[in-house]
Coordinates of C-alpha atoms in Angstrom, one line a residue:
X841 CA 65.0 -131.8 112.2
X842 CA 61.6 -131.3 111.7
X843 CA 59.7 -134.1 110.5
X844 CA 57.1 -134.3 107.4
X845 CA 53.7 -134.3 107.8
X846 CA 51.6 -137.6 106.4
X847 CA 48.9 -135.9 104.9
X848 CA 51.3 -133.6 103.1
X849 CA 53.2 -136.3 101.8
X850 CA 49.9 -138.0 100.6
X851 CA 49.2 -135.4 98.3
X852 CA 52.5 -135.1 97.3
X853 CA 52.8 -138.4 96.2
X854 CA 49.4 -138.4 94.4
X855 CA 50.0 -135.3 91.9
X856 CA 53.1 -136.5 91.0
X857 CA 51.8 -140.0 90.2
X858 CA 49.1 -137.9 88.0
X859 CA 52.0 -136.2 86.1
X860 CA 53.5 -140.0 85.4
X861 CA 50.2 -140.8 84.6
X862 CA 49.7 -138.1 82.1
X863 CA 53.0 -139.0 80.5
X864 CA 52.4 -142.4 80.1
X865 CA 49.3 -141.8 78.4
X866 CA 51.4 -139.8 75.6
X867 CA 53.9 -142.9 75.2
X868 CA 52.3 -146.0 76.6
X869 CA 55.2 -147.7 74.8
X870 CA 58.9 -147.1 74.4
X871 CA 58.8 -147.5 70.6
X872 CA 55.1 -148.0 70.0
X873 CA 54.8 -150.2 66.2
X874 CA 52.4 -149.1 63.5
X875 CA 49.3 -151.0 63.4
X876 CA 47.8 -150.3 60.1
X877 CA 48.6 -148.3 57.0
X878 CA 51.7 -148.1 54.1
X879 CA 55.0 -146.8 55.5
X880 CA 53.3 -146.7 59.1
X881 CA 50.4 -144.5 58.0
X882 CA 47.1 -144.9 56.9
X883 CA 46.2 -145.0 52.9
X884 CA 44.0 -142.1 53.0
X885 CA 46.4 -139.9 54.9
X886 CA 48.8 -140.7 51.6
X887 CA 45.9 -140.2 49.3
X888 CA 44.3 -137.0 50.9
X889 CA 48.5 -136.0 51.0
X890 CA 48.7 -136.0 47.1
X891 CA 45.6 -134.8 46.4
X892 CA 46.7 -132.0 47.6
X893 CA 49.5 -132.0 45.7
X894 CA 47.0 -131.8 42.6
X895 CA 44.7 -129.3 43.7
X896 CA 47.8 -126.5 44.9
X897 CA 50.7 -127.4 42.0
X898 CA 49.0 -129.6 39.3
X899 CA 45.9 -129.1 38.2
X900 CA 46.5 -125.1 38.6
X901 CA 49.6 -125.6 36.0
X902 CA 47.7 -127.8 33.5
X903 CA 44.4 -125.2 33.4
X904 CA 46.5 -122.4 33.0
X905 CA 48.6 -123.9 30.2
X906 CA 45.3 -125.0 28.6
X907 CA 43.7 -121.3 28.8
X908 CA 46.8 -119.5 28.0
X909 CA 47.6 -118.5 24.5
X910 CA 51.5 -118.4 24.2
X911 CA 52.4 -116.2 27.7
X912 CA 56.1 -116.2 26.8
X913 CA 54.9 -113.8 23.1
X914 CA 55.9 -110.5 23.3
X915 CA 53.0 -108.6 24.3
X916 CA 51.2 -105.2 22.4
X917 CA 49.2 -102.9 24.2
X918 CA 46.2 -102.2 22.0
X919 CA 43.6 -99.7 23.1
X920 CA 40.6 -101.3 24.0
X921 CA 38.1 -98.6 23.1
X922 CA 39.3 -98.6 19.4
X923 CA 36.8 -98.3 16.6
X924 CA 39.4 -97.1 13.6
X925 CA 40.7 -99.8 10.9
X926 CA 43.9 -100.3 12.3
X927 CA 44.9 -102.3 15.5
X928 CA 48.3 -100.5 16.0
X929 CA 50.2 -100.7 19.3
X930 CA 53.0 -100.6 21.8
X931 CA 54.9 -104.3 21.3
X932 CA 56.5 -105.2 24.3
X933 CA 59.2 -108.0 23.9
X934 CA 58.6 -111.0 26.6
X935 CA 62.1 -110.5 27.8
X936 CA 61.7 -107.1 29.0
X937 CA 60.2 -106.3 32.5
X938 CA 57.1 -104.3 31.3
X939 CA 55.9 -107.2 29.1
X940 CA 55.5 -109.2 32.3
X941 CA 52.8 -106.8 34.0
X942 CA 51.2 -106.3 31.2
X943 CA 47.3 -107.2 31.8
X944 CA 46.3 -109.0 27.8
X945 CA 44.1 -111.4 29.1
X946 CA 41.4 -109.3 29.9
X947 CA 37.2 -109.8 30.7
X948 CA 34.9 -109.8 27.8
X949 CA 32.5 -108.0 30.2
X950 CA 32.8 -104.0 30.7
X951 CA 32.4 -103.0 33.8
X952 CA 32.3 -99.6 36.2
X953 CA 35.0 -98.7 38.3
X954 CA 33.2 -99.9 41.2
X955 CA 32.7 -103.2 39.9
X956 CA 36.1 -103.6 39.1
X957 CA 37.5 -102.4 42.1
X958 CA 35.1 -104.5 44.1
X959 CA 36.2 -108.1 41.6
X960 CA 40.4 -106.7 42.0
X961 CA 39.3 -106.5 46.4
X962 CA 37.5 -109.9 46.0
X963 CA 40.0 -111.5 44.3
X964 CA 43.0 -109.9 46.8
X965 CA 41.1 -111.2 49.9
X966 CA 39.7 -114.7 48.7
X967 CA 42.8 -116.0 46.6
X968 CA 45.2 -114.3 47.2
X969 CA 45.0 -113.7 51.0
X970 CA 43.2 -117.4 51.4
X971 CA 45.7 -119.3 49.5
X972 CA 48.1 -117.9 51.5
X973 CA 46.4 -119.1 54.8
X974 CA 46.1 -122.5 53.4
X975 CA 49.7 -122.8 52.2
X976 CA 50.5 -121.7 55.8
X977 CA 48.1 -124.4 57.5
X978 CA 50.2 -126.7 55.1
X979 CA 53.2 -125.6 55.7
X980 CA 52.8 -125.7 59.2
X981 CA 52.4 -129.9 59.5
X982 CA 55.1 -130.0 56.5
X983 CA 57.5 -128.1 58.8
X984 CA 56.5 -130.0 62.3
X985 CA 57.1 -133.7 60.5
X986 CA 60.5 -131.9 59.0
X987 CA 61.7 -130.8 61.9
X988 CA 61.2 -134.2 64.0
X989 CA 62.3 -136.0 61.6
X990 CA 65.8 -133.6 61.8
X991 CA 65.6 -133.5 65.3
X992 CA 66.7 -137.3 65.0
X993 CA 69.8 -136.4 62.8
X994 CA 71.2 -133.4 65.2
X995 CA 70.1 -131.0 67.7
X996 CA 68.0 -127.6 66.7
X997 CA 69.1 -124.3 68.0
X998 CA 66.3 -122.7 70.1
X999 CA 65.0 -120.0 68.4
X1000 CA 64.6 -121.6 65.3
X1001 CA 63.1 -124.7 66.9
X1002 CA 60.8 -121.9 68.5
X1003 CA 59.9 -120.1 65.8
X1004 CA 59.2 -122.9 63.6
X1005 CA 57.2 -125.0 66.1
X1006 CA 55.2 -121.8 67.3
X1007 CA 54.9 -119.1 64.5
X1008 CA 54.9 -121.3 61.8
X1009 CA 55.7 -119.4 58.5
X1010 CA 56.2 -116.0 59.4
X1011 CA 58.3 -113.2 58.4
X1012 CA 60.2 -113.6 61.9
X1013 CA 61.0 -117.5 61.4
X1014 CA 62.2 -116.4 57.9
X1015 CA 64.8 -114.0 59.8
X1016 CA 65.7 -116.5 62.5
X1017 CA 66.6 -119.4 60.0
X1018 CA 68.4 -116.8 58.3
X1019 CA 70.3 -115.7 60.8
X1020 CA 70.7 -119.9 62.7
X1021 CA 71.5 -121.1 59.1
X1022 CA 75.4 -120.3 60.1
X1023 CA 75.3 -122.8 63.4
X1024 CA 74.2 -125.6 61.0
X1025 CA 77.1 -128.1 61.0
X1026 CA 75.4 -130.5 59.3
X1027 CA 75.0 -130.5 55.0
X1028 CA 71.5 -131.7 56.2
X1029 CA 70.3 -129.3 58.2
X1030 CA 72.2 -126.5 56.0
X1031 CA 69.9 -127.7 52.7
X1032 CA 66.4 -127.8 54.9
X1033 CA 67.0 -124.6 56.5
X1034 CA 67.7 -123.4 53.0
X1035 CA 64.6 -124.7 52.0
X1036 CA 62.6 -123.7 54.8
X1037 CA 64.1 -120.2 54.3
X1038 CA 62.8 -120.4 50.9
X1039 CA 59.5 -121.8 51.0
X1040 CA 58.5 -119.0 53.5
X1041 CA 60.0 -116.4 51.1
X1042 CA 57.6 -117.4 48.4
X1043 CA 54.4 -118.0 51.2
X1044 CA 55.1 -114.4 52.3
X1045 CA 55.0 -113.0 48.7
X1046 CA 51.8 -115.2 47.5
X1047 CA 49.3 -113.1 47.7
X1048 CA 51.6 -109.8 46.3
X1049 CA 52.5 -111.7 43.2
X1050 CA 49.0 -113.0 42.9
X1051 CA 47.4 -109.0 43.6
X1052 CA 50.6 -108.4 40.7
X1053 CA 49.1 -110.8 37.9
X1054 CA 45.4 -109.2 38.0
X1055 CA 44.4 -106.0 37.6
X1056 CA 41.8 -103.3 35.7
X1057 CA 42.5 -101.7 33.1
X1058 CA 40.2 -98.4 31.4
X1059 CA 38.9 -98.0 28.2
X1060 CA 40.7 -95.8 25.8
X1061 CA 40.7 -94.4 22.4
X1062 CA 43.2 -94.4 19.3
X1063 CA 44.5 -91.0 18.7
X1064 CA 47.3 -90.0 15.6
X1065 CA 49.4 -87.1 15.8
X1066 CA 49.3 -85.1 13.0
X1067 CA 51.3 -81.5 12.9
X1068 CA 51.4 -81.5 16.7
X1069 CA 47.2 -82.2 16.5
X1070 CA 45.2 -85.3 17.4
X1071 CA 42.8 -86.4 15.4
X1072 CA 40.4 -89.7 16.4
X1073 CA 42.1 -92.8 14.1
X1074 CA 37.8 -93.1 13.5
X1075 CA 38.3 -90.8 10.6
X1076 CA 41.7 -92.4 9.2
X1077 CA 40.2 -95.0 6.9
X1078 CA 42.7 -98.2 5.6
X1079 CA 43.7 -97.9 2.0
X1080 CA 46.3 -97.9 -0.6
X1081 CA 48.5 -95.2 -1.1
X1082 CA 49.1 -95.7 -5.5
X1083 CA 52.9 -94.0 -5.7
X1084 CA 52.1 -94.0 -9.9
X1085 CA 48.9 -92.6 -9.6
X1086 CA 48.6 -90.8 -13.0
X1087 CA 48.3 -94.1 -14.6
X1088 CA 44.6 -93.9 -13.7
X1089 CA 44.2 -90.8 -13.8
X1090 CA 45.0 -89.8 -10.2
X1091 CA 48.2 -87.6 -8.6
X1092 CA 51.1 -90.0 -7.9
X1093 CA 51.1 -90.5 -3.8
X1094 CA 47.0 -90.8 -4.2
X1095 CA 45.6 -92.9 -1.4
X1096 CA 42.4 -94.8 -2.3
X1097 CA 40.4 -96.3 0.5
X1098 CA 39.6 -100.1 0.7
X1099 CA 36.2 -99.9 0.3
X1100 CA 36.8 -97.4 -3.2
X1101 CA 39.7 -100.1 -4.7
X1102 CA 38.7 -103.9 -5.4
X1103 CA 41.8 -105.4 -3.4
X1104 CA 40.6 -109.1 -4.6
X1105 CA 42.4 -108.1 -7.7
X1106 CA 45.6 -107.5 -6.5
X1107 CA 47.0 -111.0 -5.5
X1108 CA 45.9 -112.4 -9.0
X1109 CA 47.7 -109.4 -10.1
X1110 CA 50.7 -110.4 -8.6
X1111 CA 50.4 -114.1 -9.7
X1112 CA 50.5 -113.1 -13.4
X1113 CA 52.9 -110.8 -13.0
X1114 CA 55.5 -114.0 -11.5
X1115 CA 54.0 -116.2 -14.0
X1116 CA 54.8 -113.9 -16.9
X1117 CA 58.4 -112.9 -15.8
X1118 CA 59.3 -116.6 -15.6
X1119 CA 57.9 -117.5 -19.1
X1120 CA 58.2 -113.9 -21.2
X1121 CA 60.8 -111.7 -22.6
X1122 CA 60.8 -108.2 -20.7
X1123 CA 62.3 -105.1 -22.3
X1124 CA 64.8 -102.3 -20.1
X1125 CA 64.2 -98.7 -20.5
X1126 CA 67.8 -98.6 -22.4
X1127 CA 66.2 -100.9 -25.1
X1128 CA 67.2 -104.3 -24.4
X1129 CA 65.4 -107.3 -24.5
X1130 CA 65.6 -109.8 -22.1
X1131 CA 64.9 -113.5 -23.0
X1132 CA 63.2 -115.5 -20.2
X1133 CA 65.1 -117.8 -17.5
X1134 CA 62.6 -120.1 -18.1
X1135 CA 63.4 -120.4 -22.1
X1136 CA 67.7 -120.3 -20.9
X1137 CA 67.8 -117.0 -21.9
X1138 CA 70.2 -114.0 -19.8
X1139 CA 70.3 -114.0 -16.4
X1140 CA 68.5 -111.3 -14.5
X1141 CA 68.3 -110.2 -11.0
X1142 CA 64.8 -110.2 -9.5
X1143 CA 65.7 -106.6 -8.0
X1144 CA 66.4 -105.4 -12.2
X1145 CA 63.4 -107.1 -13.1
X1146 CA 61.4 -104.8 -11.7
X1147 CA 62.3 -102.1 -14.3
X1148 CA 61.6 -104.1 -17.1
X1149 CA 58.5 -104.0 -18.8
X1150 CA 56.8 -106.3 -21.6
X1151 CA 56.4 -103.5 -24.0
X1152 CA 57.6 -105.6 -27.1
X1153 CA 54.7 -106.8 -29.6
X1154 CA 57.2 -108.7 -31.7
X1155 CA 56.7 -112.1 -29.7
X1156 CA 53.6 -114.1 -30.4
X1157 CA 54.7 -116.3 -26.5
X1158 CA 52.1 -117.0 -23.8
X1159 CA 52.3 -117.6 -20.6
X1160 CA 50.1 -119.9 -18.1
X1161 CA 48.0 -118.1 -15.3
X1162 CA 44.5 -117.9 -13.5
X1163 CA 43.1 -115.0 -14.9
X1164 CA 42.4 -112.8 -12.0
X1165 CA 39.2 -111.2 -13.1
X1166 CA 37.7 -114.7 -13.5
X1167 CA 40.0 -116.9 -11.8
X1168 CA 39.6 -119.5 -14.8
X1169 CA 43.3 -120.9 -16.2
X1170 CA 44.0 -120.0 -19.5
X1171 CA 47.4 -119.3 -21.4
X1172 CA 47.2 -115.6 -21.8
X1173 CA 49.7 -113.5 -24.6
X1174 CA 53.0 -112.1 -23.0
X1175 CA 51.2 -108.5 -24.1
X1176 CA 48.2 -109.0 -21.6
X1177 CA 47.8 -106.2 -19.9
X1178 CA 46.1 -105.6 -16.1
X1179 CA 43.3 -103.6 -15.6
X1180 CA 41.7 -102.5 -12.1
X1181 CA 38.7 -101.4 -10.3
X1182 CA 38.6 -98.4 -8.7
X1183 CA 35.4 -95.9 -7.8
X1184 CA 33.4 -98.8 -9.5
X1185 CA 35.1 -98.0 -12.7
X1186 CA 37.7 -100.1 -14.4
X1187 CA 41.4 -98.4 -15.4
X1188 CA 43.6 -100.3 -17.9
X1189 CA 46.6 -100.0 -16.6
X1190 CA 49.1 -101.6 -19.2
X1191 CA 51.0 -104.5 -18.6
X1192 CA 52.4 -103.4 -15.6
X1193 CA 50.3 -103.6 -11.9
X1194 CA 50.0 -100.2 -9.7
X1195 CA 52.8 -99.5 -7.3
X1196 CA 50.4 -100.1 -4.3
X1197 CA 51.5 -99.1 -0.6
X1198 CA 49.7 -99.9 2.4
X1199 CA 48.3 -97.3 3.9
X1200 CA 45.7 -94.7 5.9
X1201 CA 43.6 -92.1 4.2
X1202 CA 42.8 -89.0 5.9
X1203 CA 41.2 -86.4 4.1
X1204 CA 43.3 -85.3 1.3
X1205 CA 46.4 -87.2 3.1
X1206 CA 48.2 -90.4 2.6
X1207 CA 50.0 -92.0 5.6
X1208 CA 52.1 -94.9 5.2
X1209 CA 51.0 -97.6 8.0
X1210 CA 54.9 -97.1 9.5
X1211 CA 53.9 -93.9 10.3
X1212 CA 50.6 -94.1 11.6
X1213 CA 52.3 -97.2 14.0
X1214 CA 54.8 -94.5 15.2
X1215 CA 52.6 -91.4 15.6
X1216 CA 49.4 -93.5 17.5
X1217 CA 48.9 -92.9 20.8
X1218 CA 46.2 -94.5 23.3
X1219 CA 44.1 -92.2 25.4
X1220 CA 42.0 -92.6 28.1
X1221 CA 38.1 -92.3 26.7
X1222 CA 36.9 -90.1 29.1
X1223 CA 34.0 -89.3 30.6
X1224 CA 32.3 -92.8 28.6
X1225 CA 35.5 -94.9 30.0
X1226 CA 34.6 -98.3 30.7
X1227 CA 36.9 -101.2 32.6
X1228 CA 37.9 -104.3 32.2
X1229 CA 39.2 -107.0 34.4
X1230 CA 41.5 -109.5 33.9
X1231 CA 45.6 -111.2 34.3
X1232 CA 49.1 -111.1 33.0
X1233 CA 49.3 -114.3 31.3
X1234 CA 53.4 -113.9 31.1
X1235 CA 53.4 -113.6 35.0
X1236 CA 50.5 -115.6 35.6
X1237 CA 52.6 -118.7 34.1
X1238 CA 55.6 -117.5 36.1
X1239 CA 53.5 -117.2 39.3
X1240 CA 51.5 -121.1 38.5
X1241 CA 55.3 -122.4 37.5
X1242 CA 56.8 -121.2 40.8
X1243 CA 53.9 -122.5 43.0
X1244 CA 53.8 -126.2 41.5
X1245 CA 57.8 -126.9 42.3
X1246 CA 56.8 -125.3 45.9
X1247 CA 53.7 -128.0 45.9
X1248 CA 55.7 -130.6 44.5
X1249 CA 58.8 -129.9 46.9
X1250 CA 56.4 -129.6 49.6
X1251 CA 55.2 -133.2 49.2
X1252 CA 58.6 -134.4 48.4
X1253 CA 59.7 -133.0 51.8
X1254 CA 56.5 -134.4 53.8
X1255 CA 57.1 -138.0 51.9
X1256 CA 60.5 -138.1 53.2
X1257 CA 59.3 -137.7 56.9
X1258 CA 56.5 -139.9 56.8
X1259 CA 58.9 -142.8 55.4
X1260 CA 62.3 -142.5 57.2
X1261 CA 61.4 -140.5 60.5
X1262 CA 60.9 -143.3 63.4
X1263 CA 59.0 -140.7 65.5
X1264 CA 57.1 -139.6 63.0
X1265 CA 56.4 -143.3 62.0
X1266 CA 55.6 -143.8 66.1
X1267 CA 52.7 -141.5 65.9
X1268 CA 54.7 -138.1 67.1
X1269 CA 53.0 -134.9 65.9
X1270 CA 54.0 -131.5 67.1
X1271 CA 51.9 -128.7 68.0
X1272 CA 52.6 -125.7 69.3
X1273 CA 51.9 -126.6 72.6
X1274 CA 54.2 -129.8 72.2
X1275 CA 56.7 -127.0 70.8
X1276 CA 56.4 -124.8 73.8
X1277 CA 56.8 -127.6 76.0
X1278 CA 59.7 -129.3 74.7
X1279 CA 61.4 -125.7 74.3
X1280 CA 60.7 -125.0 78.3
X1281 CA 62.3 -128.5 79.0
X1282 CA 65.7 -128.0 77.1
X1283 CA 65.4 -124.4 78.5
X1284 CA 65.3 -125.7 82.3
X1285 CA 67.9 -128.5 81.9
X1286 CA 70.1 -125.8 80.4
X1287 CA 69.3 -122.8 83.0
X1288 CA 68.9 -125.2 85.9
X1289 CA 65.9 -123.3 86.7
X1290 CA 62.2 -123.5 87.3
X1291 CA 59.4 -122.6 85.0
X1292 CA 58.7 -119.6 87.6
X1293 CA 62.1 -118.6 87.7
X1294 CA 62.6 -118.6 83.8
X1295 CA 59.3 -117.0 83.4
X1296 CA 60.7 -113.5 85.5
X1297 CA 64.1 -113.6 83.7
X1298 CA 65.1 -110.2 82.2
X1299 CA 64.8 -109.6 78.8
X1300 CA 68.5 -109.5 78.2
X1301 CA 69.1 -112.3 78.9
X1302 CA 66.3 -114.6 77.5
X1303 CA 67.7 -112.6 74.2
X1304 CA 71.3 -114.4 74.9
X1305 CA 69.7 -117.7 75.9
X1306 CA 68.4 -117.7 72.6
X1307 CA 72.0 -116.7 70.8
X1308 CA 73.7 -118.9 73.1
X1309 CA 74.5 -122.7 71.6
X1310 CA 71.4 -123.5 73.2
X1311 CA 69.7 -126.5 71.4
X1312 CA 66.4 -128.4 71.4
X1313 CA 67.6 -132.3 71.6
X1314 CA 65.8 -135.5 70.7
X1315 CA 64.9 -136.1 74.5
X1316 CA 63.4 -133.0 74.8
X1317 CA 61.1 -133.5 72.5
X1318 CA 60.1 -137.3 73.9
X1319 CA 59.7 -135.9 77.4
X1320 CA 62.6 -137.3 78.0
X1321 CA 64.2 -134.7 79.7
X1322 CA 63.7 -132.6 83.1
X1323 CA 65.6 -129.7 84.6
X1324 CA 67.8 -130.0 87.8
X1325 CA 65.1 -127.8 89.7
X1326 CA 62.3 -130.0 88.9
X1327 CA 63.5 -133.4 89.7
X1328 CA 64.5 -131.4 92.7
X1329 CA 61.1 -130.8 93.4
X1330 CA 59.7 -133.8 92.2
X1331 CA 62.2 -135.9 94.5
X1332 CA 61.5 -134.1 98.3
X1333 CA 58.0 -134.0 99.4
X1334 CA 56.6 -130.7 100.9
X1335 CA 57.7 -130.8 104.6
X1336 CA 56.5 -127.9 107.5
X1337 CA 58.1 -127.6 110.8
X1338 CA 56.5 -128.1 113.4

């Protein structure tokens, strides 16, 4: 038997007493005890911790709440470019999938398509592509402190171990806890890989949902369709269409615009004409007389009273109103009657007031406002088309909402490990090099191989290692434990025959 060589053992015996070395540095102590800080942590750790609870959920929700104006209303689609009278448009109700993509709050700023294209890139790359890289820096020590702490409650099957440890929050560890979920015996280890599962879902669609809730829209123009022709609403002016138009003088249907009719009138109008059916007998087309409520008299349906007029001079009663032409209060005679202003000339219209309908006057045409809501229609303004920039507020609340219970969940999940996880507690942090190494140790104590020897293994069957009940243990991640082939190696020193 050929006998080792003394020189060889030497160095034998030196490198592995730099390995011990290397691994006592790591954990000088079996269960090493907090020095300083609450819960085995330093303040500020805790106080940077929730800070960033505010800046990601908090303060986010609260400025958007303050700067939105009611995101759950049903939204209209106005045209932007619009320079008629009338602000008609598409309403959207906040129930219905459309209204949530709807872009209301928009820029007071016009802008080029350029410019807007370059402030919808800017705002894709920056927030929506950086908050995604921070949530996944955060994540990623969320995650690690999670899965030592449950490390300590039951073993982790390697790929999900692996992925978590190493790839962080990626579409692949999102499919691997997915598909792992089902070896979870454990209610504890079923809920966090639930929540892990989801907390990636909503990291990987950040920066789509944020892209979603911004966007440009173009200028565009108010059109109405008018015998299969489209004519610019500039021209439709806002008026009152007067269905009794021959009382002053006009064809019955007439429509006056605003600026030709003095509208102050009306609503006095309309006060005298309550004040005097309360306090004055009316008469029916048929003959009768009516006596007021007010005075006990017959009772009479508002909807008849409209067909009775106060054509009878053989009652000396008043009545109290503001006079509308002078708003000063006065007790005027049951026989008043109304007059108006219209082309700067005053009409006595009896003691009845116009039949007035709110309307659009084009031309010689009168449109009633229902139909100029249904026949409008918003086109793009052309050549002269401006843009402007700006968010859905319905799913901009959705997408703040969603991301303060992932912030707030986050830290709820992260408080728990630094508070009841003894490793954690102890100092342990994992990295992915800590990762990669426990994963290799569990991985030679299962395979009974060497590093080399793993590293050549065919494809096939590192896949079934992986589906196999392989797990990442406790011990593994302490260092604790070695595969059969290296404590072979580690226990017989490198011998040559002679």
């Amino acid at each position: 038997m050929p006998l080792p060589r003394w020189d060889t053992i030497g160095s034998t015996v030196k490198d592995y007493s730099k390995v011990m070395t290397r691994r006592g540095r790591v954990w000088s102590k079996e269960n090493p005890q907090p020095t300083h800080g609450w819960q085995g942590q330093p303040l500020k750790t805790h106080i940077y911790a929730f800070s960033l609870l505010l800046l990601f959920g908090a303060i986010p929700l609260t400025l958007f709440f303050i700067l939105a104006y009611d995101p759950w209303a049903p939204k209209t689609l106005y045209c932007t470019g619009q320079t008629s009278d009338f602000s008609f448009g598409e309403t959207m109700n906040g129930s219905a999938i459309q209204g949530i993509f709807i872009i209301d709050a928009l820029g007071p700023d016009q802008m080029t398509f350029a410019t807007a294209k370059f402030v919808d890139v800017v705002w894709d790359l920056c927030v929506g592509r950086g908050a995604q890289a921070l949530s996944w820096f955060i994540s990623y020590v969320v995650f690690s402190k999670a899965l030592i702490h449950a490390i300590e409650v039951a073993p982790i099957p390697f790929r999900s171990f692996t992925s978590v440890a190493i790839d962080g929050s990626s579409l692949m560890t999102f499919w691997t806890l997915l598909v792992d979920i089902r070896r979870q015996k454990s209610k504890r280890m079923v809920a966090l890989f639930i929540y892990l599962i989801i907390s990636i879902g909503w990291m990987l669609a950040m920066p789509t949902l944020l892209s979603a809730m911004t966007g440009y829209v173009s200028s565009n123009q108010m059109y109405l369709s008018v015998d299969s022709s489209l004519i610019d609403m500039a021209e439709v002016h806002a008026g009152q269409i007067i269905e009794d138009g021959e009382r002053v003088g006009l064809s019955n249907g007439t429509c006056v615009p605003d600026s030709d009719i003095d509208l102050s009138l009306v609503p006095g109008m309309n006060i005298m004409v309550n004040s005097r059916r309360l306090a004055c007998p009316c008469e029916f087309p048929n003959g009768t007389v009516v006596d007021s409520p007010r005075y006990g008299g017959d009772y009479v349906p508002n909807a008849l009273l409209v067909n009775c007029t106060y054509n009878t001079t053989t009652t000396d009663r008043t009545f109290p109103s503001t006079n509308y032409t002078d708003n000063s209060y006065t007790e005027l005679p049951c026989t008043s009657n109304f007059t108006i202003k219209l082309n700067n000339e005053w009409h006595n219209i009896g003691r009845n007031p116009l039949n007035l309908t709110r309307g659009g006057c084009f031309r010689n045409q009168s449109m009633p406002t229902a139909d100029i809501d249904t026949n409008s229609r918003c086109l793009p303004s052309g050549d002269n088309a401006k843009y402007y920039w700006g968010f859905s507020s319905m799913l901009g609340a959705i997408v703040v909402i969603l991301q303060f219970v992932w912030a707030f969940t986050m830290y709820a999940l992260w408080f728990e490990s630094m508070v009841f996880s003894t490793l954690v507690k102890q100092g342990m942090k994992l990295s992915q090099l800590r990762g990669a190494f426990a994963v290799t140790a569990a991985a030679q104590e299962r395979l009974e191989m060497g590093a080399e020897e793993m590293v050549g293994m065919p494809e096939g069957d590192l896949k079934r290692l992986g589906a196999r009940e392989s797990v990442v243990e406790r011990r593994h991640l302490r260092g604790e434990g070695e595969g059969e082939a290296l404590r072979r190696k580690r226990s017989t020193p490198d011998c040559d025959s002679d």
